[in-house]
CSV table of N, CA and C in Angstrom, one decimal:
chain,number,residue,atom,x,y,z
A,150,THR,N,0.8,-1.2,0.0
A,150,THR,CA,0.0,0.0,0.0
A,150,THR,C,0.9,1.2,0.0
A,151,VAL,N,0.3,2.3,-0.4
A,151,VAL,CA,1.1,3.6,-0.4
A,151,VAL,C,1.1,4.1,1.0
A,152,GLY,N,2.2,4.1,1.6
A,152,GLY,CA,2.4,4.8,2.9
A,152,GLY,C,1.9,4.1,4.1
A,153,SER,N,2.5,4.3,5.3
A,153,SER,CA,2.0,3.9,6.5
A,153,SER,C,2.9,4.3,7.7
A,154,VAL,N,3.9,5.1,7.5
A,154,VAL,CA,4.8,5.5,8.6
A,154,VAL,C,4.1,6.6,9.4
A,155,VAL,N,4.0,7.8,8.9
A,155,VAL,CA,3.3,8.9,9.5
A,155,VAL,C,2.0,9.2,8.8
A,156,ASN,N,2.1,9.4,7.5
A,156,ASN,CA,0.9,9.6,6.7
A,156,ASN,C,1.0,8.8,5.5
A,157,ASP,N,-0.1,8.5,4.9
A,157,ASP,CA,0.0,7.9,3.6
A,157,ASP,C,-0.8,8.7,2.6
A,158,THR,N,-0.4,8.6,1.3
A,158,THR,CA,-1.1,9.4,0.3
A,158,THR,C,-2.4,8.8,0.0
A,159,ALA,N,-3.5,9.5,0.1
A,159,ALA,CA,-4.9,9.0,-0.1
A,159,ALA,C,-5.4,9.4,-1.5
A,160,ALA,N,-5.1,10.6,-2.0
A,160,ALA,CA,-5.6,11.0,-3.2
A,160,ALA,C,-4.8,12.2,-3.8
A,161,GLU,N,-4.8,12.3,-5.1
A,161,GLU,CA,-4.2,13.4,-5.7
A,161,GLU,C,-5.2,14.5,-5.8
A,162,VAL,N,-4.8,15.8,-5.6
A,162,VAL,CA,-5.7,16.9,-5.8
A,162,VAL,C,-5.3,17.5,-7.1
A,163,THR,N,-6.3,17.7,-8.0
A,163,THR,CA,-6.0,18.2,-9.3
A,163,THR,C,-6.9,19.4,-9.6
A,164,ILE,N,-6.4,20.1,-10.6
A,164,ILE,CA,-7.3,21.2,-11.1
A,164,ILE,C,-7.8,20.8,-12.5
A,165,SER,N,-8.6,21.6,-13.1
A,165,SER,CA,-9.3,21.2,-14.3
A,165,SER,C,-8.4,20.8,-15.4
A,166,GLY,N,-7.2,21.4,-15.5
A,166,GLY,CA,-6.3,21.1,-16.5
A,166,GLY,C,-5.5,19.8,-16.3
A,167,GLY,N,-5.8,19.1,-15.2
A,167,GLY,CA,-5.1,17.8,-14.9
A,167,GLY,C,-3.8,18.0,-14.2
A,168,THR,N,-3.5,19.1,-13.8
A,168,THR,CA,-2.2,19.4,-13.1
A,168,THR,C,-2.4,19.0,-11.6
A,169,VAL,N,-1.5,18.2,-11.1
A,169,VAL,CA,-1.5,17.9,-9.6
A,169,VAL,C,-1.0,19.1,-8.9
A,170,THR,N,-1.9,19.5,-7.9
A,170,THR,CA,-1.6,20.7,-7.1
A,170,THR,C,-1.3,20.4,-5.7
A,171,GLY,N,-1.6,19.1,-5.3
A,171,GLY,CA,-1.4,18.7,-3.9
A,171,GLY,C,-1.8,17.3,-3.7
A,172,TYR,N,-1.8,16.9,-2.4
A,172,TYR,CA,-2.2,15.5,-2.0
A,172,TYR,C,-3.0,15.5,-0.8
A,173,GLN,N,-3.9,14.6,-0.7
A,173,GLN,CA,-4.7,14.4,0.5
A,173,GLN,C,-4.1,13.2,1.2
A,174,LEU,N,-3.7,13.4,2.5
A,174,LEU,CA,-3.1,12.4,3.3
A,174,LEU,C,-4.1,11.6,4.1
A,175,SER,N,-3.7,10.5,4.6
A,175,SER,CA,-4.6,9.6,5.3
A,175,SER,C,-5.2,10.2,6.6
A,176,ASP,N,-4.6,11.3,7.1
A,176,ASP,CA,-5.2,11.9,8.3
A,176,ASP,C,-6.2,13.0,7.8
A,177,GLY,N,-6.4,13.1,6.5
A,177,GLY,CA,-7.4,14.1,6.0
A,177,GLY,C,-6.8,15.4,5.6
A,178,ARG,N,-5.6,15.7,6.0
A,178,ARG,CA,-5.0,16.9,5.6
A,178,ARG,C,-4.8,17.0,4.1
A,179,ILE,N,-5.0,18.1,3.5
A,179,ILE,CA,-4.6,18.4,2.1
A,179,ILE,C,-3.4,19.3,2.1
A,180,VAL,N,-2.3,18.8,1.5
A,180,VAL,CA,-1.1,19.6,1.5
A,180,VAL,C,-0.8,19.9,0.0
A,181,SER,N,-0.1,21.0,-0.2
A,181,SER,CA,0.3,21.4,-1.5
A,181,SER,C,1.3,20.4,-2.1
A,182,ARG,N,1.5,20.5,-3.4
A,182,ARG,CA,2.5,19.6,-4.0
A,182,ARG,C,3.8,19.8,-3.4
A,183,GLU,N,4.2,21.0,-3.2
A,183,GLU,CA,5.5,21.3,-2.6
A,183,GLU,C,5.7,20.8,-1.2
A,184,SER,N,4.6,20.9,-0.4
A,184,SER,CA,4.7,20.4,1.0
A,184,SER,C,4.7,18.8,0.9
A,185,GLY,N,4.0,18.2,0.0
A,185,GLY,CA,4.0,16.8,-0.1
A,185,GLY,C,5.4,16.3,-0.5
A,186,VAL,N,6.1,17.0,-1.4
A,186,VAL,CA,7.4,16.7,-1.8
A,186,VAL,C,8.4,16.8,-0.6
A,187,GLU,N,8.2,17.8,0.2
A,187,GLU,CA,9.1,18.0,1.4
A,187,GLU,C,8.8,16.9,2.4
A,188,LEU,N,7.6,16.6,2.7
A,188,LEU,CA,7.2,15.5,3.6
A,188,LEU,C,7.9,14.2,3.1
A,189,ALA,N,7.8,13.9,1.8
A,189,ALA,CA,8.4,12.7,1.3
A,189,ALA,C,9.9,12.7,1.4
A,190,LYS,N,10.5,13.8,1.2
A,190,LYS,CA,12.0,13.9,1.4
A,190,LYS,C,12.4,13.7,2.9
A,191,GLU,N,11.5,14.0,3.8
A,191,GLU,CA,11.7,13.8,5.2
A,191,GLU,C,11.2,12.4,5.7
A,192,ASN,N,10.9,11.5,4.7
A,192,ASN,CA,10.4,10.2,5.0
A,192,ASN,C,9.1,10.2,5.8
A,193,GLN,N,8.3,11.2,5.7
A,193,GLN,CA,7.0,11.3,6.4
A,193,GLN,C,5.9,10.6,5.6
A,194,ILE,N,6.1,10.3,4.3
A,194,ILE,CA,5.1,9.6,3.5
A,194,ILE,C,5.9,8.4,2.9
A,195,GLN,N,5.4,7.2,3.3
A,195,GLN,CA,6.1,6.0,2.8
A,195,GLN,C,5.5,5.5,1.5
A,196,GLY,N,6.3,4.9,0.7
A,196,GLY,CA,5.8,4.3,-0.5
A,196,GLY,C,5.8,5.2,-1.7
A,197,VAL,N,6.3,6.4,-1.5
A,197,VAL,CA,6.5,7.4,-2.6
A,197,VAL,C,7.9,7.9,-2.7
A,198,GLY,N,8.2,8.3,-3.9
A,198,GLY,CA,9.5,9.0,-4.1
A,198,GLY,C,9.3,10.3,-4.7
A,199,VAL,N,10.3,11.1,-4.9
A,199,VAL,CA,10.2,12.4,-5.5
A,199,VAL,C,10.7,12.3,-6.9
A,200,ALA,N,9.9,12.7,-7.9
A,200,ALA,CA,10.3,12.7,-9.3
A,200,ALA,C,10.4,14.1,-9.8
A,201,HIS,N,11.1,14.3,-10.9
A,201,HIS,CA,11.3,15.6,-11.5
A,201,HIS,C,10.8,15.6,-12.9
A,202,ASN,N,10.1,16.7,-13.3
A,202,ASN,CA,9.7,17.0,-14.7
A,202,ASN,C,10.1,18.5,-14.9
A,203,LYS,N,11.2,18.6,-15.6
A,203,LYS,CA,11.8,20.0,-15.8
A,203,LYS,C,12.1,20.6,-14.5
A,204,ASP,N,11.5,21.7,-14.1
A,204,ASP,CA,11.8,22.3,-12.8
A,204,ASP,C,10.8,22.0,-11.7
A,205,THR,N,9.9,21.0,-12.0
A,205,THR,CA,8.9,20.7,-11.1
A,205,THR,C,9.1,19.3,-10.4
A,206,GLU,N,9.0,19.3,-9.1
A,206,GLU,CA,9.1,18.1,-8.3
A,206,GLU,C,7.7,17.6,-7.9
A,207,TYR,N,7.5,16.3,-7.9
A,207,TYR,CA,6.2,15.7,-7.6
A,207,TYR,C,6.4,14.4,-7.0
A,208,LEU,N,5.3,13.8,-6.4
A,208,LEU,CA,5.4,12.5,-5.8
A,208,LEU,C,5.1,11.4,-6.9
A,209,LYS,N,5.8,10.3,-6.7
A,209,LYS,CA,5.6,9.2,-7.6
A,209,LYS,C,5.7,7.9,-6.8
A,210,SER,N,4.8,7.0,-7.1
A,210,SER,CA,4.7,5.7,-6.3
A,210,SER,C,6.0,5.0,-6.6
A,211,ILE,N,6.5,4.3,-5.5
A,211,ILE,CA,7.7,3.4,-5.6
A,211,ILE,C,7.2,2.1,-6.1
A,212,PRO,N,7.7,1.6,-7.2
A,212,PRO,CA,7.2,0.3,-7.8
A,212,PRO,C,7.3,-0.8,-6.7
A,213,ASP,N,6.2,-1.5,-6.6
A,213,ASP,CA,6.1,-2.6,-5.6
A,213,ASP,C,5.5,-3.9,-6.3
A,214,GLY,N,5.3,-3.9,-7.6
A,214,GLY,CA,4.7,-5.0,-8.2
A,214,GLY,C,3.2,-5.0,-8.4
A,215,THR,N,2.6,-4.0,-7.8
A,215,THR,CA,1.1,-3.9,-8.0
A,215,THR,C,0.8,-2.5,-8.5
A,216,GLN,N,-0.2,-2.4,-9.3
A,216,GLN,CA,-0.6,-1.0,-9.8
A,216,GLN,C,-1.8,-0.5,-9.0
A,217,ASP,N,-2.4,-1.3,-8.2
A,217,ASP,CA,-3.6,-0.8,-7.5
A,217,ASP,C,-3.4,0.3,-6.5
A,218,ASN,N,-2.2,0.4,-6.0
A,218,ASN,CA,-1.9,1.5,-5.0
A,218,ASN,C,-1.0,2.6,-5.6
A,219,ASN,N,-0.8,2.6,-6.9
A,219,ASN,CA,-0.1,3.7,-7.6
A,219,ASN,C,-0.9,5.0,-7.4
A,220,LEU,N,-0.3,6.1,-7.3
A,220,LEU,CA,-1.0,7.4,-7.2
A,220,LEU,C,-1.9,7.6,-8.3
A,221,SER,N,-1.6,7.2,-9.5
A,221,SER,CA,-2.5,7.4,-10.7
A,221,SER,C,-3.8,6.5,-10.6
A,222,HIS,N,-3.8,5.5,-9.7
A,222,HIS,CA,-5.0,4.7,-9.6
A,222,HIS,C,-5.8,5.0,-8.3
A,223,LEU,N,-5.4,6.0,-7.6
A,223,LEU,CA,-6.1,6.4,-6.4
A,223,LEU,C,-7.2,7.4,-6.7
A,224,PRO,N,-8.2,7.6,-5.8
A,224,PRO,CA,-9.2,8.6,-6.1
A,224,PRO,C,-8.6,10.0,-6.3
A,225,THR,N,-9.3,10.8,-7.1
A,225,THR,CA,-8.9,12.2,-7.4
A,225,THR,C,-9.8,13.1,-6.6
A,226,VAL,N,-9.2,14.1,-6.0
A,226,VAL,CA,-10.0,15.1,-5.3
A,226,VAL,C,-9.8,16.4,-6.1
A,227,HIS,N,-10.9,17.0,-6.5
A,227,HIS,CA,-10.7,18.2,-7.3
A,227,HIS,C,-10.8,19.4,-6.3
A,228,GLY,N,-9.7,20.2,-6.4
A,228,GLY,CA,-9.6,21.3,-5.4
A,228,GLY,C,-9.3,22.6,-6.1
C-alpha cells in the first residue's frame, strides 16, 4: 500500500487542466504539491519517491509489483 509511517497518500488533488496541485493524506490533511514533496523527502510519506519534470518536483509511487496502489490509480480530489 502507499504509505503507513506517519501519513500515507490517499488521493491526488487536481485542477481542471489535470495538473497535480497537492495531495490528501490519510489523516485528512490536504497539502500542496511542494509540501508533499518536502514530507516525502523527510520520510513522512512511505511508498512514494520524488520525481522531477523539468523544474517541477512531484510524488511518484515506488514500484512494488502492483498497480492498484499507484498514485495514478487512487481517487482524485478536485480542489
